[in-house]
Coordinates of C-alpha atoms in Angstrom, one line a residue:
Chain A
M109 CA -23.7 48.1 8.7
T110 CA -20.8 48.0 11.1
T111 CA -19.9 51.3 12.7
S112 CA -16.3 52.4 12.1
Q113 CA -15.8 53.3 15.7
P114 CA -16.4 50.8 18.5
L115 CA -19.5 51.7 20.5
T116 CA -18.8 52.3 24.1
G117 CA -21.4 51.3 26.6
T118 CA -22.3 48.5 29.0
Q119 CA -23.4 44.9 28.5
P120 CA -27.2 44.8 28.3
T121 CA -28.6 43.0 31.3
V122 CA -32.2 44.4 31.7
R123 CA -34.9 42.3 30.1
T124 CA -38.2 43.9 29.1
C125 CA -39.9 40.5 28.9
P126 CA -38.6 37.8 31.3
L127 CA -38.4 35.2 28.5
D128 CA -36.5 37.4 26.0
A129 CA -32.9 38.5 25.9
P130 CA -32.4 42.2 26.6
E131 CA -33.7 44.3 23.7
E132 CA -30.5 46.3 23.3
Y133 CA -28.9 43.3 21.7
R134 CA -30.9 43.9 18.6
A135 CA -29.2 47.3 18.0
L136 CA -25.8 45.9 19.0
R137 CA -26.1 43.1 16.4
A138 CA -27.2 45.6 13.7
Q139 CA -24.8 48.5 14.5
A140 CA -22.0 47.3 16.8
P141 CA -21.6 43.5 16.6
V142 CA -18.1 43.9 18.1
A143 CA -18.6 46.5 20.8
Q144 CA -16.2 47.8 23.4
V145 CA -18.2 47.7 26.7
T146 CA -18.0 47.6 30.5
F147 CA -19.4 44.4 32.0
P148 CA -21.6 44.3 35.0
D149 CA -18.7 43.4 37.3
G150 CA -16.7 46.4 36.1
A151 CA -14.5 44.5 33.7
E152 CA -13.9 46.1 30.3
G153 CA -13.6 44.3 27.0
W154 CA -15.4 43.3 23.8
L155 CA -19.0 42.1 23.5
I156 CA -19.7 39.8 20.5
S157 CA -23.4 39.7 19.7
R158 CA -23.9 38.1 16.3
Y159 CA -24.4 34.4 15.8
E160 CA -21.6 33.8 13.3
D161 CA -19.1 35.9 15.3
V162 CA -20.0 34.1 18.5
K163 CA -19.3 30.8 16.7
T164 CA -16.1 32.1 15.2
V165 CA -14.7 33.4 18.5
L166 CA -15.6 30.2 20.4
A167 CA -14.0 28.0 17.8
D168 CA -10.8 30.1 17.6
Q169 CA -8.2 28.9 20.0
R170 CA -6.5 32.3 19.9
F171 CA -9.2 33.1 22.4
S172 CA -8.4 31.4 25.7
A173 CA -10.8 30.0 28.2
N174 CA -8.2 30.2 30.9
R175 CA -10.4 32.0 33.5
P176 CA -10.2 31.0 37.1
T177 CA -13.6 32.2 38.2
L178 CA -17.0 32.6 36.7
T179 CA -17.1 36.3 37.3
G180 CA -13.6 37.6 37.9
G181 CA -10.3 38.2 36.2
G182 CA -8.2 35.8 34.1
A183 CA -4.8 34.4 33.6
A184 CA -3.9 37.3 31.3
D185 CA -4.6 39.8 34.2
G186 CA -2.2 37.9 36.5
A187 CA -5.1 36.2 38.3
P188 CA -4.5 33.0 40.3
P189 CA -4.1 29.8 38.3
V190 CA -7.1 27.6 37.2
R191 CA -8.5 25.5 40.0
P192 CA -7.2 21.9 39.6
G193 CA -9.6 19.8 37.4
W194 CA -11.8 22.7 36.3
F195 CA -11.1 22.0 32.6
I196 CA -13.8 24.5 31.3
F197 CA -11.1 27.1 32.2
M198 CA -8.3 25.3 30.5
D199 CA -7.0 25.4 26.9
A200 CA -5.7 22.5 24.7
P201 CA -3.8 20.3 25.3
E202 CA -4.4 20.5 29.1
H203 CA -8.2 20.6 28.5
T204 CA -8.0 17.7 26.1
R205 CA -6.5 15.4 28.7
F206 CA -9.4 15.9 31.1
R207 CA -12.2 16.0 28.5
R208 CA -11.0 12.7 26.9
L209 CA -11.2 10.9 30.3
L210 CA -14.9 11.8 30.4
T211 CA -16.4 11.9 26.9
G212 CA -17.0 8.1 26.9
E213 CA -19.4 8.5 29.9
F214 CA -21.6 11.0 28.1
T215 CA -22.1 9.5 24.6
V216 CA -25.4 9.6 22.8
R217 CA -25.7 5.8 23.3
R218 CA -24.8 5.9 27.0
M219 CA -27.3 8.6 27.6
R220 CA -30.1 6.8 25.7
Q221 CA -29.5 3.8 28.0
L222 CA -30.3 6.0 30.9
V223 CA -33.7 7.0 29.6
P224 CA -35.7 4.4 31.6
A225 CA -33.9 5.3 34.8
V226 CA -34.5 9.0 34.3
E227 CA -38.2 8.4 33.5
Q228 CA -38.5 6.4 36.7
I229 CA -37.0 9.3 38.7
V230 CA -39.4 11.8 36.9
A231 CA -42.4 9.5 37.7
E232 CA -41.5 9.4 41.4
R233 CA -41.3 13.2 41.6
L234 CA -44.6 13.5 39.8
D235 CA -46.2 11.1 42.3
A236 CA -44.8 13.1 45.2
M237 CA -46.2 16.3 43.6
A238 CA -49.6 14.8 43.2
G239 CA -49.4 13.5 46.8
A240 CA -48.5 17.0 48.1
G241 CA -51.3 18.6 46.2
S242 CA -51.7 21.8 44.3
P243 CA -50.0 24.3 44.4
V244 CA -46.3 23.5 44.7
D245 CA -43.0 25.2 44.0
L246 CA -42.0 23.4 40.8
V247 CA -38.3 24.2 41.4
Q248 CA -38.0 22.4 44.7
A249 CA -40.5 19.7 44.0
F250 CA -39.4 18.8 40.4
A251 CA -36.9 20.8 38.5
L252 CA -34.1 20.7 41.0
P253 CA -34.4 17.2 42.3
I254 CA -34.5 15.5 38.9
P255 CA -31.0 16.5 37.6
S256 CA -29.6 16.4 41.1
L257 CA -30.7 12.8 41.5
V258 CA -29.4 11.8 38.1
I259 CA -26.0 13.4 38.4
C260 CA -25.6 12.1 42.0
E261 CA -26.3 8.6 40.7
L262 CA -23.9 9.0 37.7
L263 CA -21.1 10.5 39.6
G264 CA -21.5 8.5 42.8
V265 CA -22.4 11.4 45.2
P266 CA -24.8 10.6 48.0
Y267 CA -28.1 12.3 47.3
A268 CA -28.3 13.1 51.1
D269 CA -25.5 15.6 50.4
R270 CA -27.8 17.7 48.2
E271 CA -28.6 20.5 50.5
E272 CA -24.9 21.2 50.9
F273 CA -24.0 21.1 47.2
Q274 CA -27.1 22.9 46.1
R275 CA -26.4 25.7 48.5
N276 CA -22.7 25.9 47.5
S277 CA -23.6 25.9 43.8
A278 CA -26.1 28.7 44.3
N279 CA -23.5 30.8 46.1
M280 CA -20.9 30.1 43.4
L281 CA -23.4 31.4 40.8
S282 CA -24.6 34.4 42.6
L283 CA -23.7 37.8 41.2
T284 CA -24.7 39.6 44.4
A285 CA -23.3 37.5 47.2
D286 CA -20.2 38.8 49.1
A287 CA -16.8 37.6 47.7
E288 CA -16.2 35.8 51.0
V289 CA -19.4 33.8 50.6
V290 CA -18.6 32.9 47.0
Q291 CA -15.0 31.8 47.9
G292 CA -16.3 29.8 50.9
A293 CA -18.8 28.0 48.6
W294 CA -16.0 27.0 46.1
E295 CA -13.9 25.8 49.0
A296 CA -16.7 23.9 50.6
L297 CA -17.6 22.1 47.3
R298 CA -13.9 21.2 46.8
Q299 CA -13.7 19.7 50.3
H300 CA -16.9 17.8 49.9
M301 CA -15.6 16.2 46.7
H302 CA -12.2 15.6 48.3
R303 CA -13.9 13.6 51.0
L304 CA -15.7 11.5 48.4
V305 CA -12.5 10.9 46.4
R306 CA -10.8 9.6 49.5
A307 CA -13.8 7.4 50.3
K308 CA -13.8 6.0 46.8
R309 CA -10.1 5.3 46.9
A310 CA -10.6 3.3 50.1
E311 CA -13.7 1.5 48.7
P312 CA -13.9 1.4 44.9
T313 CA -17.3 2.2 43.3
D314 CA -18.6 1.7 39.8
D315 CA -19.7 5.3 39.1
I316 CA -17.9 8.1 37.1
L317 CA -15.9 9.4 40.1
G318 CA -15.1 5.9 41.3
K319 CA -13.9 4.9 37.9
L320 CA -11.8 8.0 37.5
V321 CA -10.2 7.3 40.9
Q322 CA -9.4 3.7 39.8
A323 CA -8.0 4.9 36.4
G324 CA -5.2 6.6 38.4
E325 CA -4.6 9.3 35.8
L326 CA -5.5 12.3 38.0
T327 CA -4.3 13.6 41.4
D328 CA -6.8 13.8 44.3
E329 CA -7.0 17.6 43.8
E330 CA -7.8 17.2 40.1
L331 CA -10.4 14.5 40.9
A332 CA -12.1 16.7 43.4
G333 CA -12.1 19.5 40.8
V334 CA -13.6 17.4 38.0
G335 CA -16.2 16.0 40.5
S336 CA -17.1 19.5 41.6
L337 CA -17.4 20.7 38.0
L338 CA -19.6 17.9 36.9
L339 CA -21.8 18.0 40.0
F340 CA -22.2 21.8 39.7
A341 CA -22.8 21.9 36.0
G342 CA -24.9 18.8 36.0
H343 CA -27.7 20.0 38.2
E344 CA -27.9 23.8 38.0
T345 CA -28.2 24.2 34.2
T346 CA -30.8 21.5 33.7
A347 CA -32.8 22.4 36.7
N348 CA -33.2 25.9 35.4
M349 CA -34.1 24.8 31.9
I350 CA -36.8 22.5 33.3
A351 CA -38.4 25.2 35.4
L352 CA -38.0 28.1 32.9
G353 CA -39.0 25.7 30.1
T354 CA -42.2 24.9 32.0
M355 CA -43.0 28.6 32.5
C356 CA -42.2 29.4 28.8
L357 CA -44.6 26.7 27.6
L358 CA -47.3 27.8 30.0
E359 CA -46.9 31.4 28.6
N360 CA -47.1 30.1 25.0
P361 CA -50.3 28.0 25.2
D362 CA -50.5 27.6 21.4
Q363 CA -47.0 26.0 21.4
L364 CA -48.0 23.7 24.3
A365 CA -51.1 22.7 22.4
A366 CA -49.0 21.9 19.3
L367 CA -46.9 19.6 21.4
R368 CA -49.8 17.9 23.0
A369 CA -51.3 17.3 19.5
D370 CA -48.1 15.9 18.2
P371 CA -45.7 14.5 20.8
A372 CA -43.2 13.7 18.0
L373 CA -42.3 17.4 18.2
W374 CA -40.8 17.1 21.6
D375 CA -37.2 16.5 20.4
D376 CA -37.3 19.7 18.3
A377 CA -39.2 21.5 21.0
I378 CA -36.3 20.9 23.5
E379 CA -33.8 22.4 21.0
E380 CA -36.1 25.4 20.5
L381 CA -36.4 25.9 24.2
L382 CA -32.7 25.8 24.5
R383 CA -32.3 28.3 21.8
Y384 CA -35.1 30.6 22.9
L385 CA -34.2 30.7 26.6
T386 CA -30.3 30.4 26.5
I387 CA -29.8 30.4 30.2
I388 CA -26.1 31.2 30.2
Q389 CA -27.5 34.7 30.2
Y390 CA -24.3 36.8 30.4
G391 CA -22.4 34.8 27.8
L392 CA -19.1 33.0 27.8
R393 CA -15.8 34.8 28.6
R394 CA -12.6 34.4 26.7
V395 CA -9.2 36.2 26.7
A396 CA -7.4 37.1 23.5
L397 CA -3.9 35.4 23.5
E398 CA -2.7 37.6 20.6
D399 CA -4.0 40.6 18.6
V400 CA -7.1 39.5 16.6
E401 CA -8.9 41.5 13.9
L402 CA -12.7 41.2 13.9
H403 CA -15.0 43.4 11.7
G404 CA -12.3 46.0 11.4
H405 CA -11.7 46.1 15.2
R406 CA -8.3 45.2 16.6
I407 CA -8.9 43.1 19.7
K408 CA -5.6 43.4 21.5
A409 CA -3.8 40.5 23.2
G410 CA -5.0 40.3 26.8
S411 CA -8.4 41.7 26.1
L412 CA -11.5 40.2 27.6
V413 CA -14.0 39.0 25.0
V414 CA -17.6 38.0 25.9
T415 CA -19.7 36.0 23.5
A416 CA -23.4 36.7 24.0
L417 CA -25.0 33.3 23.4
S418 CA -28.4 34.7 24.1
S419 CA -28.0 37.4 21.5
G420 CA -26.6 35.0 18.9
N421 CA -29.5 32.7 19.4
R422 CA -31.9 35.5 18.4
D423 CA -30.0 36.7 15.4
T424 CA -32.2 37.1 12.4
E425 CA -29.3 36.4 10.0
K426 CA -29.2 32.8 11.3
F427 CA -32.8 32.2 12.5
S428 CA -34.6 34.1 9.8
D429 CA -38.1 33.1 10.7
H430 CA -39.1 35.3 13.7
P431 CA -36.3 34.3 16.2
D432 CA -38.1 36.2 19.0
Q433 CA -41.1 33.8 18.7
L434 CA -41.1 30.3 20.3
D435 CA -41.8 27.8 17.6
V436 CA -41.6 24.2 18.7
A437 CA -41.9 23.1 15.1
R438 CA -38.9 25.1 14.0
A439 CA -36.5 23.0 11.9
R440 CA -33.7 22.1 14.2
G441 CA -30.8 24.4 13.6
P442 CA -27.5 24.7 15.3
H443 CA -28.0 26.9 18.4
L444 CA -25.5 28.2 20.8
A445 CA -27.1 27.3 24.1
F446 CA -24.5 24.6 24.8
G447 CA -21.7 26.9 23.6
H448 CA -19.4 26.1 20.7
G449 CA -15.8 25.1 20.2
I450 CA -13.9 22.5 22.3
H451 CA -15.7 23.5 25.5
Q452 CA -19.2 22.8 24.1
C453 CA -21.2 21.2 27.0
I454 CA -20.0 17.7 27.6
G455 CA -23.3 16.8 29.3
Q456 CA -25.6 18.0 26.5
Q457 CA -26.9 14.6 25.6
L458 CA -27.8 14.0 29.3
A459 CA -29.4 17.4 29.5
R460 CA -31.6 16.6 26.4
V461 CA -32.6 13.2 27.9
E462 CA -33.6 14.9 31.2
M463 CA -35.4 17.9 29.8
R464 CA -37.5 15.7 27.4
A465 CA -38.4 13.1 30.1
A466 CA -39.2 15.8 32.6
L467 CA -41.2 18.3 30.6
R468 CA -43.1 15.7 28.6
A469 CA -44.2 13.7 31.6
L470 CA -45.0 16.9 33.6
F471 CA -47.5 18.1 31.0
D472 CA -48.9 14.6 30.4
R473 CA -49.5 14.1 34.2
F474 CA -51.1 17.4 34.9
P475 CA -53.1 18.5 31.8
T476 CA -54.4 21.5 33.7
L477 CA -51.0 22.7 34.9
R478 CA -50.9 26.5 35.2
L479 CA -49.0 29.2 37.0
A480 CA -50.4 29.8 40.5
V481 CA -49.2 33.4 40.5
P482 CA -49.2 36.1 37.7
A483 CA -46.2 35.7 35.4
E484 CA -44.9 39.1 36.3
D485 CA -44.7 38.0 40.0
V486 CA -42.4 35.0 39.3
P487 CA -39.0 35.8 40.8
M488 CA -36.6 35.6 37.9
R489 CA -32.8 34.9 38.3
H490 CA -31.4 38.2 37.1
D491 CA -28.9 38.0 39.9
M492 CA -27.4 34.6 38.8
V493 CA -24.9 33.6 36.2
I494 CA -27.5 31.0 35.0
Y495 CA -30.9 32.4 34.3
G496 CA -34.2 30.8 35.3
V497 CA -36.7 31.2 38.1
H498 CA -35.9 31.2 41.8
E499 CA -39.3 29.6 42.4
L500 CA -42.3 28.7 40.3
S501 CA -45.6 28.2 42.0
V502 CA -47.8 26.0 39.8
A503 CA -51.3 24.6 40.3
W504 CA -53.4 22.0 38.5
Chain B
M217 CA -19.8 13.0 -1.3
K218 CA -16.8 12.1 0.8
V219 CA -16.6 12.5 4.5
I220 CA -13.3 13.1 6.3
I221 CA -13.0 13.1 10.1
D222 CA -10.3 14.3 12.4
E223 CA -10.2 12.2 15.6
D224 CA -7.6 14.5 17.2
K225 CA -10.0 17.5 17.0
C226 CA -13.1 15.6 18.1
V227 CA -14.4 16.5 21.6
G228 CA -17.1 13.9 21.8
A229 CA -20.1 16.2 22.0
G230 CA -22.2 13.7 20.0
Q231 CA -23.8 16.3 17.7
C232 CA -22.9 14.4 14.5
V233 CA -24.5 11.2 15.9
L234 CA -27.8 13.1 16.4
A235 CA -27.6 14.8 13.0
A236 CA -26.6 11.8 10.8
P237 CA -26.8 8.5 12.7
D238 CA -26.2 6.4 9.6
V239 CA -22.9 8.1 9.0
F240 CA -21.4 8.8 12.5
D241 CA -21.1 6.9 15.7
Q242 CA -19.1 7.3 18.9
R243 CA -16.5 4.9 20.4
D244 CA -17.9 3.6 23.7
E245 CA -14.6 3.9 25.6
D246 CA -13.9 7.6 24.9
G247 CA -16.8 9.0 22.9
I248 CA -14.6 9.9 19.9
V249 CA -16.2 9.9 16.5
V250 CA -16.4 6.8 14.4
L251 CA -17.1 7.2 10.7
L252 CA -19.6 4.5 9.7
D253 CA -19.8 5.5 6.0
A254 CA -17.0 7.6 4.4
L255 CA -19.0 7.7 1.1
P256 CA -22.6 8.2 2.1
P257 CA -25.3 8.3 -0.5
D258 CA -26.5 11.7 -1.8
A259 CA -29.8 11.2 0.0
L260 CA -27.9 11.9 3.3
R261 CA -26.2 15.0 2.1
S262 CA -28.2 17.5 4.1
Q263 CA -27.8 15.4 7.3
V264 CA -24.1 15.1 6.8
E265 CA -23.7 18.8 6.0
N266 CA -25.7 19.6 9.1
A267 CA -23.4 17.3 11.2
A268 CA -20.4 19.2 9.9
A269 CA -22.0 22.5 10.7
L270 CA -23.0 21.4 14.2
C271 CA -19.6 19.9 15.1
P272 CA -18.2 22.3 17.8
A273 CA -14.6 21.2 17.1
L274 CA -14.7 21.5 13.3
A275 CA -13.7 17.9 13.1
I276 CA -15.8 16.9 10.0
E277 CA -15.0 17.8 6.5
V278 CA -17.4 17.1 3.6
V279 CA -15.7 16.9 0.2
K280 CA -17.9 17.1 -2.9

């Protein structure tokens, strides 16, 4: 049943179990699937919590993605324009122009061709872990280096720059850092990419950024923005899925045992981990461009609308068979972890290749892998836009 | 079963290629959907319907 009056409250952010979405979402889905709430940063708007509604909103271009920052106001509030090249914050047709320049680089076929190179990178990190000896922080030793190395190689960014861009990305994603620090990080990443674009213009390279420079369709500001976006999105998300996915499988030993018994389950297991963990933890933000009616509520033009991906992915209406349980043998269904609509993750095929290569090889190489600290002592990323673990001490 | 695709809507996510590889492919140059079989056999129906449901851009239509 839908309540006739919108429920007023705040977006749920507190998790009872670190691997589950906040429990309040269950009541929201049942009683107030379109709820008027205050968000953690003080913004007010509508929270969408059911699977089908999340899909509907994200596929409906009356809801604009034109948001200049990850956490702040949008074009409808008179906020500054979208940063050049950050096409995740653009609508069609502007978004289309950027996305079409890149989709050929991330096709299923292209990503499959990368598998041997990714497996090589994974094997080298596992050797380094074995050499360092138990215990290690899996984030720094494994989960963060793998996607960083891969996206650096694809984009044409020197891996030696990693400390700089990893620090900048972390500050851009922080919900607790000072505004000045966050702005400084955006600017530093932009300048970093700008230097690379200029270098590639002087000396052409055969990587994604180098080819974009040669294609001559984008300005240097746009190229720096596209490069920043791909670098940022290409390592933070996958790194967190690898580390959190490892913790999740260690905390669900029956599921890990099922994977070890039947490695053919890995493809479906990756989809299930994506669904179950949904690391874009506070959802995706949109702005209504006109008045839209949803479940009897009038969402007025200019309203902020947040689609709670993590809630939709636990919706019993869609995932009828115990959605709060991890089930690596679950029949692959369409989950919302990569979003939906025209902005659905452009790098999702790369993410799948990386997650499968990394997790499978990790558990093969270290059959006795275990958490080196109690699960409740693992520092979770409640304070970041992208969920995961700040560090994961593992032993074998 | 007849499959209709809309290249202008396609955003190259690749979901259809994973769901129904005998029916959908992607162009190498820009990742846009290529329809390999506009009249796939009934045995592929669930795959094709899954591909249409997965498509984030609603670019696939399945006509009975």
